[in-house]
Coordinates of C-alpha atoms in Angstrom, one line a residue:
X276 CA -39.8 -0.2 15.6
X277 CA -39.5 -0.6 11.7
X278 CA -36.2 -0.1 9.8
X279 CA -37.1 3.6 8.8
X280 CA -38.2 4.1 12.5
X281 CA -34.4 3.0 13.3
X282 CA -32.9 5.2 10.9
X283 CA -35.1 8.3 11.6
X284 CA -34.1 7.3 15.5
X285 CA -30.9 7.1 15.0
X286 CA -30.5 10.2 12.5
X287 CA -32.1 12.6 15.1
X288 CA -29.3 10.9 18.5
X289 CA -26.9 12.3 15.8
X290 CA -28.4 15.5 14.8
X291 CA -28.0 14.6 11.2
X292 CA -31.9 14.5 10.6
X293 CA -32.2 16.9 7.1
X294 CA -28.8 15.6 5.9
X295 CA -30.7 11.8 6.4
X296 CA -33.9 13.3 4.7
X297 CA -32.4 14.5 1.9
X298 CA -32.0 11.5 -1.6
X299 CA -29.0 12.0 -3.6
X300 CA -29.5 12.6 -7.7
X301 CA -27.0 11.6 -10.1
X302 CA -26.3 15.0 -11.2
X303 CA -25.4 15.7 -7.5
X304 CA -22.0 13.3 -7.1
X305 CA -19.0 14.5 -5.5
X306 CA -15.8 12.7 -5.4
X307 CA -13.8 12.2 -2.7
X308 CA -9.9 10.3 -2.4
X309 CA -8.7 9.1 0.3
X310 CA -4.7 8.1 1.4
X311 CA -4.9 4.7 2.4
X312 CA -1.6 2.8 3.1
X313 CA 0.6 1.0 0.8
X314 CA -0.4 -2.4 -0.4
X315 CA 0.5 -5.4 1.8
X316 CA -0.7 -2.9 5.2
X317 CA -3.6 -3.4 6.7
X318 CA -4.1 0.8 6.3
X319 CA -4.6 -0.2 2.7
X320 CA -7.5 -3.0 3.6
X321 CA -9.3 -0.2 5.7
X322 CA -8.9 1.9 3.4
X323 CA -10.8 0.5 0.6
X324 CA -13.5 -0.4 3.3
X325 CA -13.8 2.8 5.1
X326 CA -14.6 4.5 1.2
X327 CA -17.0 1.8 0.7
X328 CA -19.4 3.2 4.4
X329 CA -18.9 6.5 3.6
X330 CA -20.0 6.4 0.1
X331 CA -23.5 6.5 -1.5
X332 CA -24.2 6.9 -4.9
X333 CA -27.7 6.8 -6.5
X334 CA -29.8 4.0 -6.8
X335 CA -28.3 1.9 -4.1
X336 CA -31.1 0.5 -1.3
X337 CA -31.6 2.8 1.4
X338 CA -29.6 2.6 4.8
X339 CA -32.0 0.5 6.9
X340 CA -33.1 -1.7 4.0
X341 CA -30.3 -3.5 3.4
X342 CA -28.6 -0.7 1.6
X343 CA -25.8 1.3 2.3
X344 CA -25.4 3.9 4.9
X345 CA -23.0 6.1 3.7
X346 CA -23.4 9.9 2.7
X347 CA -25.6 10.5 0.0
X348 CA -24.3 11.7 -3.5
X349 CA -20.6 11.2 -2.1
X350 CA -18.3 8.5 -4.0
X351 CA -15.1 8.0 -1.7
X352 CA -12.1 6.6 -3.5
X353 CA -8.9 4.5 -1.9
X354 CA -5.5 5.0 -3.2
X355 CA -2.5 3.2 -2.4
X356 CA 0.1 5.6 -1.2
X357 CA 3.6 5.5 -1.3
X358 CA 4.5 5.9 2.8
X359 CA 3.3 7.9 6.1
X360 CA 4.9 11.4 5.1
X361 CA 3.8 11.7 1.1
X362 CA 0.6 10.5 2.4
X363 CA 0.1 13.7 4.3
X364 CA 1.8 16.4 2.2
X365 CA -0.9 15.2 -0.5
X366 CA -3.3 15.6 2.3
X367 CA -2.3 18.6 3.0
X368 CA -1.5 19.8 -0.4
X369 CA -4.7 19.0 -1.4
X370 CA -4.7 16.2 -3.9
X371 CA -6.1 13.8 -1.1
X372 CA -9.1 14.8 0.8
X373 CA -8.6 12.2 3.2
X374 CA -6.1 9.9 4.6
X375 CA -5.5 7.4 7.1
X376 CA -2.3 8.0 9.2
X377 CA -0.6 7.5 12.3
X378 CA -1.6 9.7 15.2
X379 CA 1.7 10.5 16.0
X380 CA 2.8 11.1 12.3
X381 CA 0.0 13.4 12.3
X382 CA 1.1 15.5 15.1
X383 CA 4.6 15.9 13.4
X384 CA 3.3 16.8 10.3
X385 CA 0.5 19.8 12.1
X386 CA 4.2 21.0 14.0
X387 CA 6.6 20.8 11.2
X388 CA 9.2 18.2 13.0
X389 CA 10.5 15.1 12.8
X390 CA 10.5 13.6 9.1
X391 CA 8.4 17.0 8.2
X392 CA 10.9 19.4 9.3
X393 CA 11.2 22.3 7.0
X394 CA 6.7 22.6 6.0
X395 CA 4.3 22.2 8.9
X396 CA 1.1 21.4 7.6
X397 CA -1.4 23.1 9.9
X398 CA -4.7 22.2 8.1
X399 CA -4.8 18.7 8.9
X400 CA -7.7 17.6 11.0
X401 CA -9.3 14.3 12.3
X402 CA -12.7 12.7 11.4
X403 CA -11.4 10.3 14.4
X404 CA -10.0 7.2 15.4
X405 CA -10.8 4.4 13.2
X406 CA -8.1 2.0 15.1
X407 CA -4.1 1.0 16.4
X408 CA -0.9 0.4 14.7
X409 CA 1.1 -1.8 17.1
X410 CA 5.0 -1.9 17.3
X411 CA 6.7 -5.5 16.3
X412 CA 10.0 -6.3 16.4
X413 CA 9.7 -9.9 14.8
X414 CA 12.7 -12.7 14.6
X415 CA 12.6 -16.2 13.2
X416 CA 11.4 -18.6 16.0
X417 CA 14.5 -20.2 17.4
X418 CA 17.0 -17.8 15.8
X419 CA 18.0 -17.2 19.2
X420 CA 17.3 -13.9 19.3
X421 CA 15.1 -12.7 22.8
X422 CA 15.8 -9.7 23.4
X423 CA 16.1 -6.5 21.8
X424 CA 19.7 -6.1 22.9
X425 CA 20.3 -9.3 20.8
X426 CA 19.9 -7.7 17.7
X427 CA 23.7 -5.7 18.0
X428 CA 25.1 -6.3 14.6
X429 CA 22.3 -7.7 13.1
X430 CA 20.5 -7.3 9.8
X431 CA 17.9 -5.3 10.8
X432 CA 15.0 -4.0 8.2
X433 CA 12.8 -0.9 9.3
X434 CA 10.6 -0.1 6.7
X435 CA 10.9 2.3 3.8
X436 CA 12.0 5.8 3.9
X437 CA 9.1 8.0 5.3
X438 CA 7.2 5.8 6.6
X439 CA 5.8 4.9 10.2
X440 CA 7.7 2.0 10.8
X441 CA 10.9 3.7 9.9
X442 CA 10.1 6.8 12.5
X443 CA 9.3 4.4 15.3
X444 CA 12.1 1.9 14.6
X445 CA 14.8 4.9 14.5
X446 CA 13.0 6.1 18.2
X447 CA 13.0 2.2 19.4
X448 CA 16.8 1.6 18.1
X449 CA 18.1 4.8 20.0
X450 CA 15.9 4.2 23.1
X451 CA 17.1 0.7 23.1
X452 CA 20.9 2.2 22.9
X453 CA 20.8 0.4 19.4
X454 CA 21.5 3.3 17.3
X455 CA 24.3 2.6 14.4
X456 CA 24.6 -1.0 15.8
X457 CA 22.6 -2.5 14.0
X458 CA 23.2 -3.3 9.8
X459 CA 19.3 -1.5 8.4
X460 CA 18.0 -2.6 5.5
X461 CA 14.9 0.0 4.3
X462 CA 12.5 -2.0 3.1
X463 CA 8.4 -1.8 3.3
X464 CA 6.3 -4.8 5.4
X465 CA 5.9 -7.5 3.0
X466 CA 9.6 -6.9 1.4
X467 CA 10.9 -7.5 4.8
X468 CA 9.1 -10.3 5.8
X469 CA 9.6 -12.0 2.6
X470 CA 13.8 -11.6 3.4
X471 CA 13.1 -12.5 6.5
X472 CA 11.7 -16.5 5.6
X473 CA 14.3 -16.4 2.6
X474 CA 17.2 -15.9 5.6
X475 CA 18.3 -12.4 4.4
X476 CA 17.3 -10.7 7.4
X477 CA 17.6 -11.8 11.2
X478 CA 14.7 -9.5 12.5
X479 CA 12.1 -6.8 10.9
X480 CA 10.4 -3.8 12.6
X481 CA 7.5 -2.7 11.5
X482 CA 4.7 -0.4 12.6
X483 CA 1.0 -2.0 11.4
X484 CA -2.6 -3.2 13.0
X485 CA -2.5 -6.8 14.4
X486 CA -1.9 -9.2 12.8
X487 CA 0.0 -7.6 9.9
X488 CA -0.8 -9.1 6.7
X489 CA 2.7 -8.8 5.6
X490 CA 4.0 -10.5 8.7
X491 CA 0.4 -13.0 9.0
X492 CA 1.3 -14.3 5.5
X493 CA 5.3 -15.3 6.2
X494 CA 3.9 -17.2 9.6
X495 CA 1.8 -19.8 7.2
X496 CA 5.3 -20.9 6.6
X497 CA 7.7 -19.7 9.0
X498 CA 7.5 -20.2 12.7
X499 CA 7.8 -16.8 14.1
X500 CA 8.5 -14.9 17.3
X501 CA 8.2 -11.5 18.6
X502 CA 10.6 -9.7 20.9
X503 CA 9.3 -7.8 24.0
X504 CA 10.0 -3.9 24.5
X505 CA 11.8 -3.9 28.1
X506 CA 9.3 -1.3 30.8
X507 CA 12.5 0.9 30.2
X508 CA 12.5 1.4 26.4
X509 CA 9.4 1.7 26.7
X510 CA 9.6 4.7 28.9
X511 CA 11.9 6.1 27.1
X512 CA 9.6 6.0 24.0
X513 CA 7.4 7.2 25.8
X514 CA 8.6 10.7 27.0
X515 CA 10.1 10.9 23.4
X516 CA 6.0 10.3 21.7
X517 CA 3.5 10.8 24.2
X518 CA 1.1 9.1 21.7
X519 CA 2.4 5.8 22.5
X520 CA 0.7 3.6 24.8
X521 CA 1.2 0.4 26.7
X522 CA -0.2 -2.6 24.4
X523 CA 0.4 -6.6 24.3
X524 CA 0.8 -9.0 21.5
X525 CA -1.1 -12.1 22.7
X526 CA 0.0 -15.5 22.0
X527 CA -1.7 -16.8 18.7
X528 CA -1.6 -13.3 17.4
X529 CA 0.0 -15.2 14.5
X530 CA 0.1 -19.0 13.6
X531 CA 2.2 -20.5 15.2
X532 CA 3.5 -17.8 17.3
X533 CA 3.4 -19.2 21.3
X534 CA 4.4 -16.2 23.4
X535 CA 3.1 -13.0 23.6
X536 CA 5.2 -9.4 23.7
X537 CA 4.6 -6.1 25.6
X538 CA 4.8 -3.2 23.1
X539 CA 3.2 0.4 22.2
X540 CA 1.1 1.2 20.1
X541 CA -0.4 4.3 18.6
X542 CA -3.7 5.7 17.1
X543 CA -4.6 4.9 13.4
X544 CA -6.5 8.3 12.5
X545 CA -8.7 8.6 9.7
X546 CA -7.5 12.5 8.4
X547 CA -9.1 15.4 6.0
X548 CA -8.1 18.9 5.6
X549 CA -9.6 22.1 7.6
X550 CA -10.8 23.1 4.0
X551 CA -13.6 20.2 3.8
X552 CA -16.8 21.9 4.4
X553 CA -17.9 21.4 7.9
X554 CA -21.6 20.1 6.9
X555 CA -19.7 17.1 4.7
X556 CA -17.4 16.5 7.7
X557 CA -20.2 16.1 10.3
X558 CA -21.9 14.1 8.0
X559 CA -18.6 10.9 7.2
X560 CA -18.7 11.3 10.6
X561 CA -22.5 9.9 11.3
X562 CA -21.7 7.6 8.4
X563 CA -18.6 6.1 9.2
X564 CA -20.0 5.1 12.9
X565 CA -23.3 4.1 11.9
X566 CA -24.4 1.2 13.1
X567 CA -24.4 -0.9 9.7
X568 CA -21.4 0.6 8.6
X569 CA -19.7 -0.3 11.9
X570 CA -20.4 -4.0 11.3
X571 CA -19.7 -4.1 7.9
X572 CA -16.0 -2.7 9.3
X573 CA -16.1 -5.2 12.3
X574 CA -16.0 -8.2 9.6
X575 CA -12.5 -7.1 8.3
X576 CA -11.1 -5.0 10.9
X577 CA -11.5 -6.4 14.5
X578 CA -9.4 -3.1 15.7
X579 CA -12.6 -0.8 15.1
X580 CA -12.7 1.5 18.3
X581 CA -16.5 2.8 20.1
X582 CA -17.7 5.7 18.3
X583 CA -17.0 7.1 22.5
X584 CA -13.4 6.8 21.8
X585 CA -12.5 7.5 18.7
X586 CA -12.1 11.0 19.0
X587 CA -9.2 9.9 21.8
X588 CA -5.5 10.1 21.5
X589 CA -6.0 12.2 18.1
X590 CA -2.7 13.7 16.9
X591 CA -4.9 17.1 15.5
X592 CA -7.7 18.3 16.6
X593 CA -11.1 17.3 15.3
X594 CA -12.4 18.7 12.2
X595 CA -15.6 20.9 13.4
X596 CA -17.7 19.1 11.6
X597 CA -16.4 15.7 13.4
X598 CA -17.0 17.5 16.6
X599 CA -20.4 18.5 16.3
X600 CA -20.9 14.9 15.0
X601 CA -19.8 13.2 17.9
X602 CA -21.6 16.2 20.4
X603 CA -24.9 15.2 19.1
X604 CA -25.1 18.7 17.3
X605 CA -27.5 19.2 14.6
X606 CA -25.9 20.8 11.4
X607 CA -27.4 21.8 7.7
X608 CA -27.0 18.9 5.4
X609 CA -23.8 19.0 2.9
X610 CA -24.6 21.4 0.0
X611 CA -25.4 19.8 -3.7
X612 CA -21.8 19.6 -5.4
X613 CA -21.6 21.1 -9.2
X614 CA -20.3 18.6 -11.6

């Protein structure tokens, strides 16, 4: 079968076959934005590639031919974002149309609790699961630090105000009986790793894919360990965020880093609003689990899920469009946008 066999094959298993038979024109682009994570987080690496599948502007090769496979017409754009929680009030608000965010972050946002309390923001919906955030609680190798209840009085950071890592380290400090016993320092992934080799921290939670680029950068210099969650903080967590999961840090997960750690982790969700038309939904969907465009992840982002389970452990329900997309339903291809 020839590469336009492929494609044709492959549009019609999705049920995407007029929105694949239909060129883009220049005077036919539509913009997108999309939330992606601060710098120094791997959420801001995906980000950047994630826009780079789902968009197609004219002139490009065609999927199939060595070209991309993204949605035609459609320019996606990656913006750094400031943490978890401004992230999806933009989204929400409207001045992202996408965002990439923690499924449990999610979930608060959609209810209104937690760091959201006061403004629910109901219109958030998934285009699915695009991988994890893992929980690390890292120390300095030989600090003699091993445990989690070894961190009493310690200089402690947890991220910056708003963000993931500060929402899971507040849930692992209480469950862990560590709450106001510990000295916290708020400070954001590669901040606290950076204090962390200079000897102005003693341990730094953080919530980001493995390795984190923050923490993977400090290791080329600093031996490094990571402390395990015990089973019963992680229960506890557990009951508290049902989006948590079991999860291990292998040994080698960093250089020089010779024991693993059990931990949780939790859904990285790739977000839009309710308001993004349902054919345009369906149809990031197709792209953003396309074959090509799930290799061209897989070179920069080993945490890529199956297209079978990424619409799995979502904080919000699927967008329509995403559903139909991953139920093989046919849908009319996006509309023409007005410049």
């Amino acid at each position: 079968m020839g590469s336009s066999g492929r494609v044709r094959l492959l549009c019609l298993l999705a049920g995407w076959l007029l929105f694949c038979a239909v060129p883009a024109r220049a005077a036919d682009l539509r913009y997108l934005q999309l939330g992606a994570g601060p710098s120094g987080e791997h959420a801001f690496v995906l980000g950047g590639l994630i826009a780079s599948v789902l968009s197609n502007p004219p002139g490009l090769r065609p999927c199939g031919e060595g070209g991309v496979c993204g949605v035609p017409g459609l320019i996606v754009v990656a913006s750094g974002a400031e943490d978890g929680v401004a992230t999806l009030r933009r989204l929400g608000a409207g001045s992202f149309d996408a965002a990439l965010a923690d499924a449990d972050m999610a979930a608060l946002a959609a209810r209104g609790a937690g760091p959201f309390a006061g403004r629910a923001e109901p219109s958030l919906r998934a285009l699915g699961r695009v991988g994890d955030d893992v929980l690390q609680v890292v120390v300095r190798a030989g600090s003699g630090l091993r445990r989690l209840a070894d961190l009493k009085g310690r200089r402690v950071a947890v991220g910056a105000r708003g963000s993931a890592s500060a929402y899971h380290a507040g849930l692992l400090l209480a469950a862990a009986g560590l709450d106001g016993r510990v000295r916290l320092r708020a400070l954001r992934g590669p901040e606290a790793a950076d204090a962390l080799a200079a000897g102005r921290l003693d341990a730094v939670i953080l919530t980001d894919a493995l390795p984190s680029p923050a923490v993977a950068a400090v290791a080329e210099h600093l031996k490094i360990a990571l402390l395990p969650l015990p089973p019963s903080v992680s229960a506890v967590l557990r009951r508290r965020d049902p989006l948590l999961r079991p999860a291990q840090i292998p040994a080698g997960a960093y250089p020089g880093q010779t024991e693993g750690a059990a931990t949780l982790a939790v859904g990285l969700d790739l977000l839009v609003s309710a308001r993004l038309p349902e054919a345009l939904a369906g149809a990031m969907c197709a792209a953003l689990w396309h074959p090509d465009s799930r290799a061209f992840l897989a070179q920069s982002h080993a945490g890529l899920p199956d297209p079978a389970q990424a619409a799995e452990g979502l904080g919000v329900p699927l967008h329509e469009g995403a559903r139909r997309c991953y139920a093989g339903e046919a849908v009319p291809a996006p509309e023409r946008a007005t410049p």
